[in-house]
Amino acid sequence: MNKKIVLTGDRPTGKLHLGHYVGSLKNRVKMQDSNEYEMFVFIADTQALTDNAKNPKKIIDNVLEVAIDSLSVGIDPNKTTYFIQSDVPQLTELNMYYLNLVNLGRLKRNPTIKEEIKQRGFGLSIPVGFLTYPISQAADITAFDANLVPVGEDQIPILEQVCEIVNTFNKTYGETLVMPEYIVPNTKGARRLPGTDGKQKMSKSAGNCIYLSDDPETVRKKVMSMYTDPNHIKVEDPGKTENNPVFIYLDALCKDRKKYEELKQHYEQGGLGDVTVKKYLIEVIEEILTPIREKRKYYEEHKEEVYEILKKGGEKAREKASKTLKRVKENMGINYFE
Ligand code: TRP
C-alpha cells in the first residue's frame, strides 16, 4: 500500500520556541517515527521573503536557526525529506500557473490575508507576493502530491483556498492534482500556547517566548517570572488554573498526567505555592530541552552537515516536484516538444 504523503513547512522568521514544539514539531517527529507516512518538511524562505524582501538577511540567517532547531528536535533526514523552499524552482513555476486560477476579490476575502492586511496596516501597499502566498502554498502542497498537511489553526483559510485551487485546476485541465487534507492540533494548549506573560501567544516581538535554544538559567528565570493567577497571593489561597499559563504549560508538556491532575487539584483547593509549581514546570521543560540542547550543540559545531542535509533534501524534493510539474504542463497542453 502506498504511504500517505505528509508535507509541512515553517517560515524562517525566528528561532523556534515551545509553542512550535507543542503545536507542530512534536507531532511532526511522531508522524515521522511512526513510519506510516512519506514525509516532506521544508523551510519556507521564499514565502518568508514575501513580506521581508527588504531584509533578506533576517530570513537567510533564520534558515540555519530553524534547520538546527528542527534537526535537534528529531527531524531525521533519513526518514524525512528536509529541504529549503527556494531550492526547488519547480514550486515557483507551478505558482505561475496557479496565479491565473484565483481572482483578486477571492484573495482579499481570505480571512488570514484580510487579518494580516488589517493588523499590519498594509492597505494597497501590500506586497503582491505576500497577498498571493495562499497560491504559492498551493504549489508547495500539490508539487509533492501531499495528502496531509499539518498546520496551525490560523492557516485553515489558506488551506481552504488551496483546495479550491486544486479543484479549479482539475476541473479546467482534467484530474491532475491531489486534493490535500489539513490537520490542526487537537488540544487547546497545542493550538495556542500562551506567552510567559499570559498573553495570547508566544511571539518574538512580545518577548514572551521560551526558545528551544534557551540555556537552563534562562529557562529558570523565564519560568520563575511567569504570570500566574494574580489573586493567588498567599499559599493557602485557592488558585485558578484556568487561563493560568503555568498550568496551561504543564497541561501541554507534562507526561505524568497523574501528577499534573494532583497539582491542579491541590492548587485549586489552596495550599500549593506558585514557586513549587514553577519549580516542577522547570523540571518538565528541562526534561524536554536537555536532549534537544545536546543535539543542538552537535549541529552548531557541524553547520556544514546541516547544509549538506538540506542540499540532499533539495535534490530529492526537486525530483518529486519536477514529476508533478511535468504532469501539470502535459495536462495543460504546454508540452510542445514531446
Ligand atoms: N504558511 C505556513 C506558516 O506560516 C508555512 C508554509 C508555507 C506551509 N508553505 C506551506 C505550511 C505548505 C504547510 C504547507 O506556518
mmCIF file of N, CA, C and O in Angstrom, residues 184-220:
data_model
loop_
_atom_site.group_PDB
_atom_site.id
_atom_site.type_symbol
_atom_site.label_atom_id
_atom_site.label_comp_id
_atom_site.label_asym_id
_atom_site.label_seq_id
_atom_site.Cartn_x
_atom_site.Cartn_y
_atom_site.Cartn_z
ATOM 1 N N VAL A 184 -5.060 19.983 12.109
ATOM 2 C CA VAL A 184 -4.685 21.005 13.101
ATOM 3 C C VAL A 184 -4.531 20.318 14.470
ATOM 4 O O VAL A 184 -5.132 19.277 14.702
ATOM 5 N N PRO A 185 -3.728 20.904 15.356
ATOM 6 C CA PRO A 185 -3.519 20.296 16.678
ATOM 7 C C PRO A 185 -4.854 20.113 17.411
ATOM 8 O O PRO A 185 -5.762 20.929 17.241
ATOM 9 N N ASN A 186 -4.916 19.049 18.232
ATOM 10 C CA ASN A 186 -6.218 18.729 18.818
ATOM 11 C C ASN A 186 -6.405 19.130 20.277
ATOM 12 O O ASN A 186 -7.425 18.834 20.873
ATOM 13 N N THR A 187 -5.430 19.802 20.865
ATOM 14 C CA THR A 187 -5.685 20.287 22.233
ATOM 15 C C THR A 187 -5.472 21.803 22.275
ATOM 16 O O THR A 187 -4.750 22.360 21.446
ATOM 17 N N LYS A 188 -6.101 22.408 23.265
ATOM 18 C CA LYS A 188 -6.066 23.858 23.354
ATOM 19 C C LYS A 188 -4.629 24.370 23.513
ATOM 20 O O LYS A 188 -4.205 25.284 22.805
ATOM 21 N N GLY A 189 -3.897 23.734 24.421
ATOM 22 C CA GLY A 189 -2.511 24.150 24.666
ATOM 23 C C GLY A 189 -1.667 24.035 23.406
ATOM 24 O O GLY A 189 -0.820 24.876 23.135
ATOM 25 N N ALA A 190 -1.919 22.972 22.630
ATOM 26 C CA ALA A 190 -1.127 22.772 21.419
ATOM 27 C C ALA A 190 -1.536 23.749 20.330
ATOM 28 O O ALA A 190 -0.731 24.160 19.511
ATOM 29 N N ARG A 191 -2.826 24.117 20.322
ATOM 30 C CA ARG A 191 -3.266 25.065 19.297
ATOM 31 C C ARG A 191 -2.655 26.432 19.532
ATOM 32 O O ARG A 191 -2.269 27.125 18.612
ATOM 33 N N ARG A 192 -2.609 26.826 20.781
ATOM 34 C CA ARG A 192 -2.055 28.142 21.061
ATOM 35 C C ARG A 192 -1.453 28.185 22.453
ATOM 36 O O ARG A 192 -2.155 28.386 23.442
ATOM 37 N N LEU A 193 -0.163 27.982 22.551
ATOM 38 C CA LEU A 193 0.499 28.075 23.846
ATOM 39 C C LEU A 193 0.675 29.556 24.160
ATOM 40 O O LEU A 193 1.265 30.278 23.372
ATOM 41 N N PRO A 194 0.150 30.006 25.322
ATOM 42 C CA PRO A 194 0.282 31.441 25.614
ATOM 43 C C PRO A 194 1.735 31.816 25.889
ATOM 44 O O PRO A 194 2.568 30.946 26.118
ATOM 45 N N GLY A 195 2.007 33.105 25.881
ATOM 46 C CA GLY A 195 3.340 33.575 26.247
ATOM 47 C C GLY A 195 3.550 33.460 27.745
ATOM 48 O O GLY A 195 2.598 33.249 28.504
ATOM 49 N N THR A 196 4.796 33.617 28.193
ATOM 50 C CA THR A 196 5.092 33.533 29.632
ATOM 51 C C THR A 196 4.407 34.661 30.408
ATOM 52 O O THR A 196 4.222 34.579 31.608
ATOM 53 N N ASP A 197 4.000 35.707 29.693
ATOM 54 C CA ASP A 197 3.313 36.832 30.330
ATOM 55 C C ASP A 197 1.797 36.623 30.366
ATOM 56 O O ASP A 197 1.050 37.515 30.757
ATOM 57 N N GLY A 198 1.354 35.446 29.897
ATOM 58 C CA GLY A 198 -0.084 35.156 29.920
ATOM 59 C C GLY A 198 -0.824 35.699 28.717
ATOM 60 O O GLY A 198 -2.005 35.443 28.538
ATOM 61 N N LYS A 199 -0.118 36.441 27.869
ATOM 62 C CA LYS A 199 -0.759 36.984 26.670
ATOM 63 C C LYS A 199 -1.015 35.855 25.696
ATOM 64 O O LYS A 199 -0.350 34.820 25.711
ATOM 65 N N GLN A 200 -1.970 36.114 24.830
ATOM 66 C CA GLN A 200 -2.421 35.189 23.792
ATOM 67 C C GLN A 200 -1.426 34.162 23.278
ATOM 68 O O GLN A 200 -1.694 32.988 23.244
ATOM 69 N N LYS A 201 -0.275 34.610 22.858
ATOM 70 C CA LYS A 201 0.546 33.744 22.041
ATOM 71 C C LYS A 201 2.022 34.059 22.270
ATOM 72 O O LYS A 201 2.371 35.205 22.506
ATOM 73 N N MET A 202 2.868 33.039 22.179
ATOM 74 C CA MET A 202 4.302 33.319 22.235
ATOM 75 C C MET A 202 4.693 34.052 20.972
ATOM 76 O O MET A 202 4.389 33.588 19.871
ATOM 77 N N SER A 203 5.328 35.193 21.126
ATOM 78 C CA SER A 203 5.803 35.862 19.923
ATOM 79 C C SER A 203 7.071 36.632 20.228
ATOM 80 O O SER A 203 7.234 37.173 21.333
ATOM 81 N N LYS A 204 7.936 36.618 19.254
ATOM 82 C CA LYS A 204 9.240 37.229 19.434
ATOM 83 C C LYS A 204 9.109 38.692 19.814
ATOM 84 O O LYS A 204 9.768 39.182 20.724
ATOM 85 N N SER A 205 8.182 39.390 19.124
ATOM 86 C CA SER A 205 8.056 40.827 19.377
ATOM 87 C C SER A 205 7.547 41.110 20.790
ATOM 88 O O SER A 205 7.884 42.135 21.372
ATOM 89 N N ALA A 206 6.747 40.182 21.364
ATOM 90 C CA ALA A 206 6.251 40.402 22.727
ATOM 91 C C ALA A 206 7.290 39.999 23.773
ATOM 92 O O ALA A 206 7.136 40.279 24.960
ATOM 93 N N GLY A 207 8.359 39.325 23.346
ATOM 94 C CA GLY A 207 9.414 38.904 24.272
ATOM 95 C C GLY A 207 8.908 37.941 25.339
ATOM 96 O O GLY A 207 9.339 37.996 26.486
ATOM 97 N N ASN A 208 7.968 37.088 24.970
ATOM 98 C CA ASN A 208 7.368 36.182 25.960
ATOM 99 C C ASN A 208 7.539 34.703 25.585
ATOM 100 O O ASN A 208 6.685 33.878 25.866
ATOM 101 N N CYS A 209 8.654 34.404 24.916
ATOM 102 C CA CYS A 209 8.870 33.035 24.426
ATOM 103 C C CYS A 209 9.901 32.302 25.268
ATOM 104 O O CYS A 209 10.834 32.912 25.771
ATOM 105 N N ILE A 210 9.742 30.993 25.341
ATOM 106 C CA ILE A 210 10.832 30.140 25.807
ATOM 107 C C ILE A 210 11.336 29.415 24.569
ATOM 108 O O ILE A 210 10.604 28.644 23.944
ATOM 109 N N TYR A 211 12.569 29.723 24.186
ATOM 110 C CA TYR A 211 13.131 29.144 22.961
ATOM 111 C C TYR A 211 13.719 27.769 23.223
ATOM 112 O O TYR A 211 14.203 27.491 24.327
ATOM 113 N N LEU A 212 13.689 26.945 22.186
ATOM 114 C CA LEU A 212 14.283 25.609 22.290
ATOM 115 C C LEU A 212 15.775 25.723 22.547
ATOM 116 O O LEU A 212 16.399 24.812 23.075
ATOM 117 N N SER A 213 16.356 26.863 22.174
ATOM 118 C CA SER A 213 17.798 27.049 22.350
ATOM 119 C C SER A 213 18.153 27.788 23.644
ATOM 120 O O SER A 213 19.314 28.072 23.888
ATOM 121 N N ASP A 214 17.151 28.104 24.487
ATOM 122 C CA ASP A 214 17.463 28.773 25.760
ATOM 123 C C ASP A 214 18.270 27.847 26.673
ATOM 124 O O ASP A 214 18.007 26.647 26.737
ATOM 125 N N ASP A 215 19.243 28.437 27.421
ATOM 126 C CA ASP A 215 20.007 27.608 28.358
ATOM 127 C C ASP A 215 19.215 27.467 29.667
ATOM 128 O O ASP A 215 18.238 28.180 29.884
ATOM 129 N N PRO A 216 19.622 26.524 30.523
ATOM 130 C CA PRO A 216 18.833 26.236 31.741
ATOM 131 C C PRO A 216 18.591 27.477 32.605
ATOM 132 O O PRO A 216 17.499 27.646 33.148
ATOM 133 N N GLU A 217 19.598 28.333 32.711
ATOM 134 C CA GLU A 217 19.440 29.511 33.560
ATOM 135 C C GLU A 217 18.369 30.458 32.984
ATOM 136 O O GLU A 217 17.566 31.023 33.708
ATOM 137 N N THR A 218 18.372 30.607 31.668
ATOM 138 C CA THR A 218 17.368 31.458 31.012
ATOM 139 C C THR A 218 15.963 30.877 31.213
ATOM 140 O O THR A 218 15.018 31.600 31.517
ATOM 141 N N VAL A 219 15.862 29.556 31.066
ATOM 142 C CA VAL A 219 14.560 28.903 31.263
ATOM 143 C C VAL A 219 14.087 29.145 32.696
ATOM 144 O O VAL A 219 12.937 29.514 32.935
ATOM 145 N N ARG A 220 15.011 28.964 33.646
ATOM 146 C CA ARG A 220 14.646 29.134 35.056
ATOM 147 C C ARG A 220 14.112 30.547 35.306
ATOM 148 O O ARG A 220 13.051 30.726 35.884
#
